[in-house]
PDB file of C-alpha atoms in Angstrom:
ATOM      1  CA  MET A   1     -10.709   3.384  15.834  1.00 60.00           C
ATOM      2  CA  THR A   2     -12.678   6.274  17.803  1.00 83.00           C
ATOM      3  CA  LYS A   3     -16.243   6.527  16.244  1.00 95.00           C
ATOM      4  CA  ALA A   4     -18.071   3.157  15.248  1.00 97.00           C
ATOM      5  CA  LEU A   5     -21.854   2.649  13.410  1.00 97.00           C
ATOM      6  CA  ILE A   6     -23.265  -0.457  14.129  1.00 97.00           C
ATOM      7  CA  ILE A   7     -25.571  -1.362  11.600  1.00 98.00           C
ATOM      8  CA  GLY A   8     -27.511  -4.664  12.330  1.00 96.00           C
ATOM      9  CA  ALA A   9     -27.353  -3.823  16.258  1.00 94.00           C
ATOM     10  CA  SER A  10     -29.240  -6.692  18.012  1.00 91.00           C
ATOM     11  CA  GLY A  11     -29.033  -9.453  15.642  1.00 88.00           C
ATOM     12  CA  GLY A  12     -26.067 -12.296  16.995  1.00 92.00           C
ATOM     13  CA  ILE A  13     -23.361 -10.830  15.471  1.00 95.00           C
ATOM     14  CA  GLY A  14     -24.017  -7.703  14.786  1.00 95.00           C
ATOM     15  CA  ALA A  15     -24.383  -7.037  19.223  1.00 95.00           C
ATOM     16  CA  ALA A  16     -21.619  -9.261  19.406  1.00 96.00           C
ATOM     17  CA  LEU A  17     -19.462  -6.429  17.562  1.00 96.00           C
ATOM     18  CA  ALA A  18     -21.157  -3.558  19.239  1.00 95.00           C
ATOM     19  CA  ALA A  19     -19.755  -4.738  22.630  1.00 95.00           C
ATOM     20  CA  ALA A  20     -16.555  -5.416  21.212  1.00 95.00           C
ATOM     21  CA  CYS A  21     -16.683  -1.893  20.179  1.00 92.00           C
ATOM     22  CA  ALA A  22     -17.243  -0.880  23.808  1.00 84.00           C
ATOM     23  CA  GLY A  23     -14.279   1.074  24.692  1.00 82.00           C
ATOM     24  CA  HIS A  24     -15.061   3.269  21.752  1.00 87.00           C
ATOM     25  CA  GLU A  25     -17.628   5.878  20.580  1.00 94.00           C
ATOM     26  CA  VAL A  26     -20.749   3.369  19.104  1.00 96.00           C
ATOM     27  CA  ARG A  27     -23.670   4.366  17.480  1.00 96.00           C
ATOM     28  CA  ALA A  28     -26.055   1.264  16.967  1.00 96.00           C
ATOM     29  CA  LEU A  29     -29.327   0.270  15.116  1.00 96.00           C
ATOM     30  CA  SER A  30     -32.166  -1.357  14.787  1.00 94.00           C
ATOM     31  CA  ARG A  31     -34.755  -3.360  13.988  1.00 94.00           C
ATOM     32  CA  ARG A  32     -36.194  -4.268  17.660  1.00 93.00           C
ATOM     33  CA  ASP A  33     -34.512  -1.258  19.127  1.00 92.00           C
ATOM     34  CA  ASP A  34     -35.123   1.664  16.169  1.00 94.00           C
ATOM     35  CA  GLY A  35     -37.549   0.588  14.359  1.00 93.00           C
ATOM     36  CA  PHE A  36     -35.011   0.744  11.565  1.00 96.00           C
ATOM     37  CA  ASP A  37     -36.771  -1.129   8.180  1.00 96.00           C
ATOM     38  CA  VAL A  38     -33.800  -1.227   5.144  1.00 97.00           C
ATOM     39  CA  THR A  39     -36.894  -2.576   3.465  1.00 97.00           C
ATOM     40  CA  ASP A  40     -38.316   0.954   4.083  1.00 97.00           C
ATOM     41  CA  PRO A  41     -36.253   3.552   2.155  1.00 97.00           C
ATOM     42  CA  ALA A  42     -38.016   6.156   4.333  1.00 97.00           C
ATOM     43  CA  SER A  43     -36.664   4.245   7.602  1.00 97.00           C
ATOM     44  CA  VAL A  44     -33.617   4.780   6.169  1.00 98.00           C
ATOM     45  CA  ASP A  45     -33.768   7.490   4.980  1.00 97.00           C
ATOM     46  CA  ARG A  46     -34.990   9.236   7.898  1.00 97.00           C
ATOM     47  CA  ALA A  47     -32.422   6.469  10.817  1.00 97.00           C
ATOM     48  CA  LEU A  48     -29.068   7.385   8.755  1.00 97.00           C
ATOM     49  CA  GLY A  49     -30.097  11.899   7.732  1.00 96.00           C
ATOM     50  CA  ALA A  50     -30.783  12.015  11.564  1.00 96.00           C
ATOM     51  CA  LEU A  51     -27.159  10.456  12.822  1.00 96.00           C
ATOM     52  CA  ASP A  52     -23.687  13.787  11.825  1.00 92.00           C
ATOM     53  CA  GLY A  53     -20.587  11.495  11.605  1.00 86.00           C
ATOM     54  CA  PRO A  54     -17.664  11.406  10.824  1.00 96.00           C
ATOM     55  CA  PHE A  55     -17.447   8.241  11.605  1.00 97.00           C
ATOM     56  CA  ASP A  56     -13.911   5.359  10.953  1.00 97.00           C
ATOM     57  CA  LEU A  57     -15.994   2.646  11.275  1.00 97.00           C
ATOM     58  CA  ILE A  58     -19.101   1.678   9.423  1.00 98.00           C
ATOM     59  CA  ILE A  59     -20.213  -2.406  10.486  1.00 98.00           C
ATOM     60  CA  VAL A  60     -23.918  -3.480   8.278  1.00 98.00           C
ATOM     61  CA  ALA A  61     -24.661  -7.103   9.465  1.00 97.00           C
ATOM     62  CA  ILE A  62     -27.988  -7.250   8.306  1.00 96.00           C
ATOM     63  CA  GLY A  63     -29.475  -9.902   6.093  1.00 95.00           C
ATOM     64  CA  ILE A  64     -32.635 -12.879   6.438  1.00 94.00           C
ATOM     65  CA  LEU A  65     -31.935 -16.791   4.837  1.00 91.00           C
ATOM     66  CA  GLY A  66     -35.638 -16.402   3.914  1.00 89.00           C
ATOM     67  CA  MET A  67     -36.796 -20.455   3.232  1.00 90.00           C
ATOM     68  CA  PRO A  68     -33.722 -22.054   1.460  1.00 92.00           C
ATOM     69  CA  GLU A  69     -34.237 -23.120  -2.323  1.00 95.00           C
ATOM     70  CA  LYS A  70     -32.932 -27.052  -2.351  1.00 93.00           C
ATOM     71  CA  SER A  71     -33.672 -26.798  -6.381  1.00 96.00           C
ATOM     72  CA  LEU A  72     -34.916 -24.415  -8.877  1.00 96.00           C
ATOM     73  CA  ALA A  73     -38.436 -25.674  -8.744  1.00 97.00           C
ATOM     74  CA  ALA A  74     -38.166 -24.396  -5.133  1.00 96.00           C
ATOM     75  CA  ILE A  75     -37.900 -20.523  -6.526  1.00 97.00           C
ATOM     76  CA  ASP A  76     -40.622 -18.530  -5.219  1.00 97.00           C
ATOM     77  CA  ALA A  77     -40.828 -14.713  -6.064  1.00 97.00           C
ATOM     78  CA  SER A  78     -42.416 -13.216  -3.559  1.00 97.00           C
ATOM     79  CA  ALA A  79     -40.111 -14.782  -1.526  1.00 97.00           C
ATOM     80  CA  MET A  80     -37.602 -14.826  -3.456  1.00 97.00           C
ATOM     81  CA  ALA A  81     -38.115 -11.063  -3.650  1.00 98.00           C
ATOM     82  CA  GLN A  82     -38.194 -10.310   1.062  1.00 97.00           C
ATOM     83  CA  VAL A  83     -34.199 -11.889   0.081  1.00 98.00           C
ATOM     84  CA  PHE A  84     -33.476  -9.274  -2.054  1.00 98.00           C
ATOM     85  CA  ALA A  85     -34.810  -6.698  -0.419  1.00 98.00           C
ATOM     86  CA  VAL A  86     -33.202  -7.050   2.990  1.00 98.00           C
ATOM     87  CA  ASN A  87     -29.940  -8.883   2.229  1.00 98.00           C
ATOM     88  CA  THR A  88     -29.323  -6.682  -1.317  1.00 98.00           C
ATOM     89  CA  ILE A  89     -31.169  -3.969  -2.145  1.00 98.00           C
ATOM     90  CA  GLY A  90     -31.260  -3.063   1.574  1.00 98.00           C
ATOM     91  CA  PRO A  91     -27.211  -2.596   1.923  1.00 98.00           C
ATOM     92  CA  ALA A  92     -27.565  -1.247  -1.014  1.00 98.00           C
ATOM     93  CA  LEU A  93     -30.113   2.691   0.118  1.00 98.00           C
ATOM     94  CA  ILE A  94     -27.610   2.468   3.614  1.00 98.00           C
ATOM     95  CA  LEU A  95     -24.562   3.064   1.160  1.00 98.00           C
ATOM     96  CA  HIS A  96     -25.719   5.787  -0.768  1.00 98.00           C
ATOM     97  CA  HIS A  97     -25.765   7.386   3.556  1.00 98.00           C
ATOM     98  CA  VAL A  98     -21.987   6.076   3.942  1.00 98.00           C
ATOM     99  CA  PRO A  99     -19.979   9.095   1.608  1.00 97.00           C
ATOM    100  CA  ARG A 100     -22.031  11.605   3.858  1.00 97.00           C
ATOM    101  CA  LEU A 101     -21.510   9.831   6.816  1.00 98.00           C
ATOM    102  CA  LEU A 102     -17.293   8.247   6.519  1.00 97.00           C
ATOM    103  CA  GLY A 103     -14.098   9.883   7.886  1.00 95.00           C
ATOM    104  CA  THR A 104     -12.266  10.769   5.360  1.00 93.00           C
ATOM    105  CA  SER A 105      -9.929   7.147   5.373  1.00 94.00           C
ATOM    106  CA  GLY A 106     -12.568   5.251   7.306  1.00 97.00           C
ATOM    107  CA  LYS A 107     -13.943   2.037   6.611  1.00 98.00           C
ATOM    108  CA  VAL A 108     -16.853   0.230   5.589  1.00 98.00           C
ATOM    109  CA  ALA A 109     -17.539  -3.418   6.017  1.00 98.00           C
ATOM    110  CA  VAL A 110     -20.891  -5.512   5.110  1.00 98.00           C
ATOM    111  CA  LEU A 111     -21.199  -8.758   6.451  1.00 97.00           C
ATOM    112  CA  SER A 112     -21.610 -11.594   2.715  1.00 97.00           C
ATOM    113  CA  ALA A 113     -21.505 -14.802   2.247  1.00 96.00           C
ATOM    114  CA  ARG A 114     -19.136 -17.366   1.022  1.00 95.00           C
ATOM    115  CA  VAL A 115     -22.225 -18.413  -0.752  1.00 94.00           C
ATOM    116  CA  GLY A 116     -23.165 -16.032  -1.931  1.00 96.00           C
ATOM    117  CA  SER A 117     -19.582 -16.792  -4.069  1.00 96.00           C
ATOM    118  CA  ILE A 118     -20.474 -17.264  -7.927  1.00 96.00           C
ATOM    119  CA  GLY A 119     -16.837 -19.122  -8.358  1.00 94.00           C
ATOM    120  CA  ASP A 120     -16.971 -20.931  -5.742  1.00 93.00           C
ATOM    121  CA  ASN A 121     -19.840 -22.799  -5.752  1.00 92.00           C
ATOM    122  CA  ARG A 122     -20.207 -26.213  -5.783  1.00 91.00           C
ATOM    123  CA  ILE A 123     -22.835 -27.459  -5.205  1.00 93.00           C
ATOM    124  CA  GLY A 124     -26.055 -25.591  -5.916  1.00 94.00           C
ATOM    125  CA  GLY A 125     -28.636 -25.097  -4.430  1.00 95.00           C
ATOM    126  CA  TRP A 126     -29.692 -22.015  -2.551  1.00 95.00           C
ATOM    127  CA  HIS A 127     -30.959 -19.358  -5.463  1.00 97.00           C
ATOM    128  CA  SER A 128     -32.110 -15.961  -3.596  1.00 97.00           C
ATOM    129  CA  TYR A 129     -29.233 -16.221  -0.268  1.00 97.00           C
ATOM    130  CA  ARG A 130     -26.592 -17.311  -2.791  1.00 97.00           C
ATOM    131  CA  ALA A 131     -27.862 -14.746  -6.044  1.00 97.00           C
ATOM    132  CA  SER A 132     -29.066 -12.687  -3.840  1.00 98.00           C
ATOM    133  CA  LYS A 133     -24.922 -11.683  -1.809  1.00 98.00           C
ATOM    134  CA  ALA A 134     -23.615 -11.832  -5.234  1.00 98.00           C
ATOM    135  CA  ALA A 135     -25.085  -8.446  -6.119  1.00 98.00           C
ATOM    136  CA  LEU A 136     -24.331  -8.188  -3.283  1.00 98.00           C
ATOM    137  CA  ASN A 137     -21.023  -7.843  -3.754  1.00 98.00           C
ATOM    138  CA  GLN A 138     -20.916  -6.436  -6.330  1.00 98.00           C
ATOM    139  CA  ILE A 139     -22.833  -3.368  -5.260  1.00 98.00           C
ATOM    140  CA  ILE A 140     -20.005  -3.471  -2.934  1.00 98.00           C
ATOM    141  CA  HIS A 141     -17.384  -3.423  -5.011  1.00 98.00           C
ATOM    142  CA  GLY A 142     -18.540  -0.272  -6.663  1.00 98.00           C
ATOM    143  CA  ALA A 143     -19.472   1.572  -3.621  1.00 98.00           C
ATOM    144  CA  ALA A 144     -15.576   1.263  -3.299  1.00 98.00           C
ATOM    145  CA  ILE A 145     -14.976   2.338  -6.097  1.00 98.00           C
ATOM    146  CA  GLU A 146     -16.640   5.485  -6.080  1.00 97.00           C
ATOM    147  CA  LEU A 147     -15.778   5.706  -2.688  1.00 98.00           C
ATOM    148  CA  SER A 148     -11.957   6.296  -3.566  1.00 96.00           C
ATOM    149  CA  ARG A 149     -12.873   9.236  -5.259  1.00 96.00           C
ATOM    150  CA  THR A 150     -14.321  11.497  -2.985  1.00 95.00           C
ATOM    151  CA  HIS A 151     -12.848   9.052   0.485  1.00 96.00           C
ATOM    152  CA  LYS A 152      -8.815   8.774  -0.256  1.00 92.00           C
ATOM    153  CA  GLY A 153      -7.687   6.839   1.798  1.00 94.00           C
ATOM    154  CA  SER A 154     -10.948   4.917   2.641  1.00 97.00           C
ATOM    155  CA  ILE A 155     -11.440   1.021   2.785  1.00 98.00           C
ATOM    156  CA  CYS A 156     -14.688  -0.915   1.876  1.00 98.00           C
ATOM    157  CA  VAL A 157     -15.174  -4.656   1.638  1.00 98.00           C
ATOM    158  CA  ALA A 158     -17.439  -6.753   1.810  1.00 98.00           C
ATOM    159  CA  LEU A 159     -16.817  -9.948   4.541  1.00 98.00           C
ATOM    160  CA  HIS A 160     -17.815 -13.288   4.840  1.00 97.00           C
ATOM    161  CA  PRO A 161     -17.996 -14.720   8.597  1.00 95.00           C
ATOM    162  CA  GLY A 162     -17.410 -18.047   8.323  1.00 92.00           C
ATOM    163  CA  THR A 163     -20.587 -20.195  10.213  1.00 90.00           C
ATOM    164  CA  VAL A 164     -21.626 -18.499  13.647  1.00 89.00           C
ATOM    165  CA  ALA A 165     -24.303 -20.022  15.974  1.00 82.00           C
ATOM    166  CA  THR A 166     -26.930 -18.033  15.671  1.00 72.00           C
ATOM    167  CA  GLU A 167     -30.722 -17.839  15.566  1.00 69.00           C
ATOM    168  CA  PHE A 168     -29.964 -17.245  11.436  1.00 62.00           C
ATOM    169  CA  THR A 169     -27.626 -20.566  11.162  1.00 59.00           C
ATOM    170  CA  ALA A 170     -29.289 -22.256  13.725  1.00 57.00           C
ATOM    171  CA  LYS A 171     -31.894 -24.564  10.970  1.00 64.00           C
ATOM    172  CA  TYR A 172     -29.495 -25.530   8.361  1.00 61.00           C
ATOM    173  CA  ALA A 173     -25.224 -25.253  10.160  1.00 54.00           C
ATOM    174  CA  GLY A 174     -25.434 -28.910  10.081  1.00 58.00           C
ATOM    175  CA  ARG A 175     -22.268 -31.209  10.059  1.00 62.00           C
ATOM    176  CA  HIS A 176     -20.007 -26.611   9.079  1.00 67.00           C
ATOM    177  CA  ALA A 177     -18.265 -25.704  12.989  1.00 76.00           C
ATOM    178  CA  THR A 178     -19.480 -23.331  14.191  1.00 84.00           C
ATOM    179  CA  VAL A 179     -17.728 -20.040  16.549  1.00 90.00           C
ATOM    180  CA  THR A 180     -19.662 -18.082  19.273  1.00 93.00           C
ATOM    181  CA  PRO A 181     -20.646 -13.972  18.298  1.00 92.00           C
ATOM    182  CA  GLU A 182     -17.693 -13.141  19.510  1.00 95.00           C
ATOM    183  CA  GLU A 183     -15.105 -15.573  19.243  1.00 95.00           C
ATOM    184  CA  ALA A 184     -16.789 -13.926  15.384  1.00 95.00           C
ATOM    185  CA  ALA A 185     -17.259 -10.310  15.774  1.00 96.00           C
ATOM    186  CA  SER A 186     -13.828 -10.820  16.712  1.00 96.00           C
ATOM    187  CA  ASN A 187     -11.973 -12.176  13.713  1.00 96.00           C
ATOM    188  CA  LEU A 188     -13.711  -9.593  11.941  1.00 97.00           C
ATOM    189  CA  LEU A 189     -12.508  -6.554  14.353  1.00 97.00           C
ATOM    190  CA  SER A 190      -9.021  -8.137  13.092  1.00 97.00           C
ATOM    191  CA  VAL A 191      -9.936  -8.081   9.500  1.00 98.00           C
ATOM    192  CA  ILE A 192     -10.838  -4.499   9.380  1.00 97.00           C
ATOM    193  CA  ALA A 193      -8.036  -3.552  11.453  1.00 96.00           C
ATOM    194  CA  ALA A 194      -5.512  -5.225   9.004  1.00 97.00           C
ATOM    195  CA  LEU A 195      -7.082  -4.436   5.561  1.00 97.00           C
ATOM    196  CA  THR A 196      -5.375  -1.457   3.311  1.00 97.00           C
ATOM    197  CA  PRO A 197      -6.607   0.774   1.045  1.00 97.00           C
ATOM    198  CA  SER A 198      -5.327  -1.220  -2.320  1.00 97.00           C
ATOM    199  CA  GLN A 199      -7.350  -4.501  -1.346  1.00 98.00           C
ATOM    200  CA  SER A 200     -10.892  -1.897  -0.384  1.00 98.00           C
ATOM    201  CA  GLY A 201     -13.370  -3.691  -2.972  1.00 98.00           C
ATOM    202  CA  GLY A 202     -12.758  -7.096  -1.827  1.00 98.00           C
ATOM    203  CA  PHE A 203     -14.601  -9.665  -0.124  1.00 98.00           C
ATOM    204  CA  PHE A 204     -12.152 -11.746   2.609  1.00 98.00           C
ATOM    205  CA  ASP A 205     -13.294 -13.903   5.394  1.00 97.00           C
ATOM    206  CA  TYR A 206     -13.135 -14.226   8.346  1.00 96.00           C
ATOM    207  CA  SER A 207      -9.144 -14.837   8.683  1.00 96.00           C
ATOM    208  CA  GLY A 208      -8.297 -12.695   6.188  1.00 97.00           C
ATOM    209  CA  ALA A 209      -8.395 -14.854   3.018  1.00 97.00           C
ATOM    210  CA  GLU A 210      -9.185 -13.376  -0.546  1.00 97.00           C
ATOM    211  CA  VAL A 211     -12.949 -15.366  -1.229  1.00 97.00           C
ATOM    212  CA  PRO A 212     -13.155 -15.527  -5.138  1.00 95.00           C
ATOM    213  CA  TRP A 213     -15.804 -13.609  -6.737  1.00 94.00           C
TER     214      TRP A 213
END
């Protein structure tokens, strides 16, 4: 890796990823530092349209949890729409620009979540967050197929970082074991480094294990 783009670089994992890429040429984008608003198509077009590639690595580390529903009765339309706007539509707007920005054999990693796995869902609940990540996974898979036609050696994957000790998870980690953002970043970069083009379009966790759709 020589040139990387980290989107969501002011969040816990995003900041750790940007720091872990020190020594390479890193372009970091975030809402806090750059006014990069993934819910505003004009903001996405303006920020990404101003960048020059090719990037060897593009990481999308954005997302919100919202208020996780414990039951179907708790679903609220406006709250669900906001979760989808950030977790699903936002990354899709970013991926719209990826073909222009990505090197021929570049890698794209988008942070998803294991709870977005339909096959792994055993307890229900968290409907908006789960559904937004499941939809995101479909978009990533489709993007990988399209990139395989234009960027022959490219890789585009969904990654589950594990439960990371950040503000994002502070209220909901519960008894789940957590890792620091720095450890999560190290794990994710190791997984990315080991991926091959034959794995493009897949969904993997922080250990490199495949996650069911």
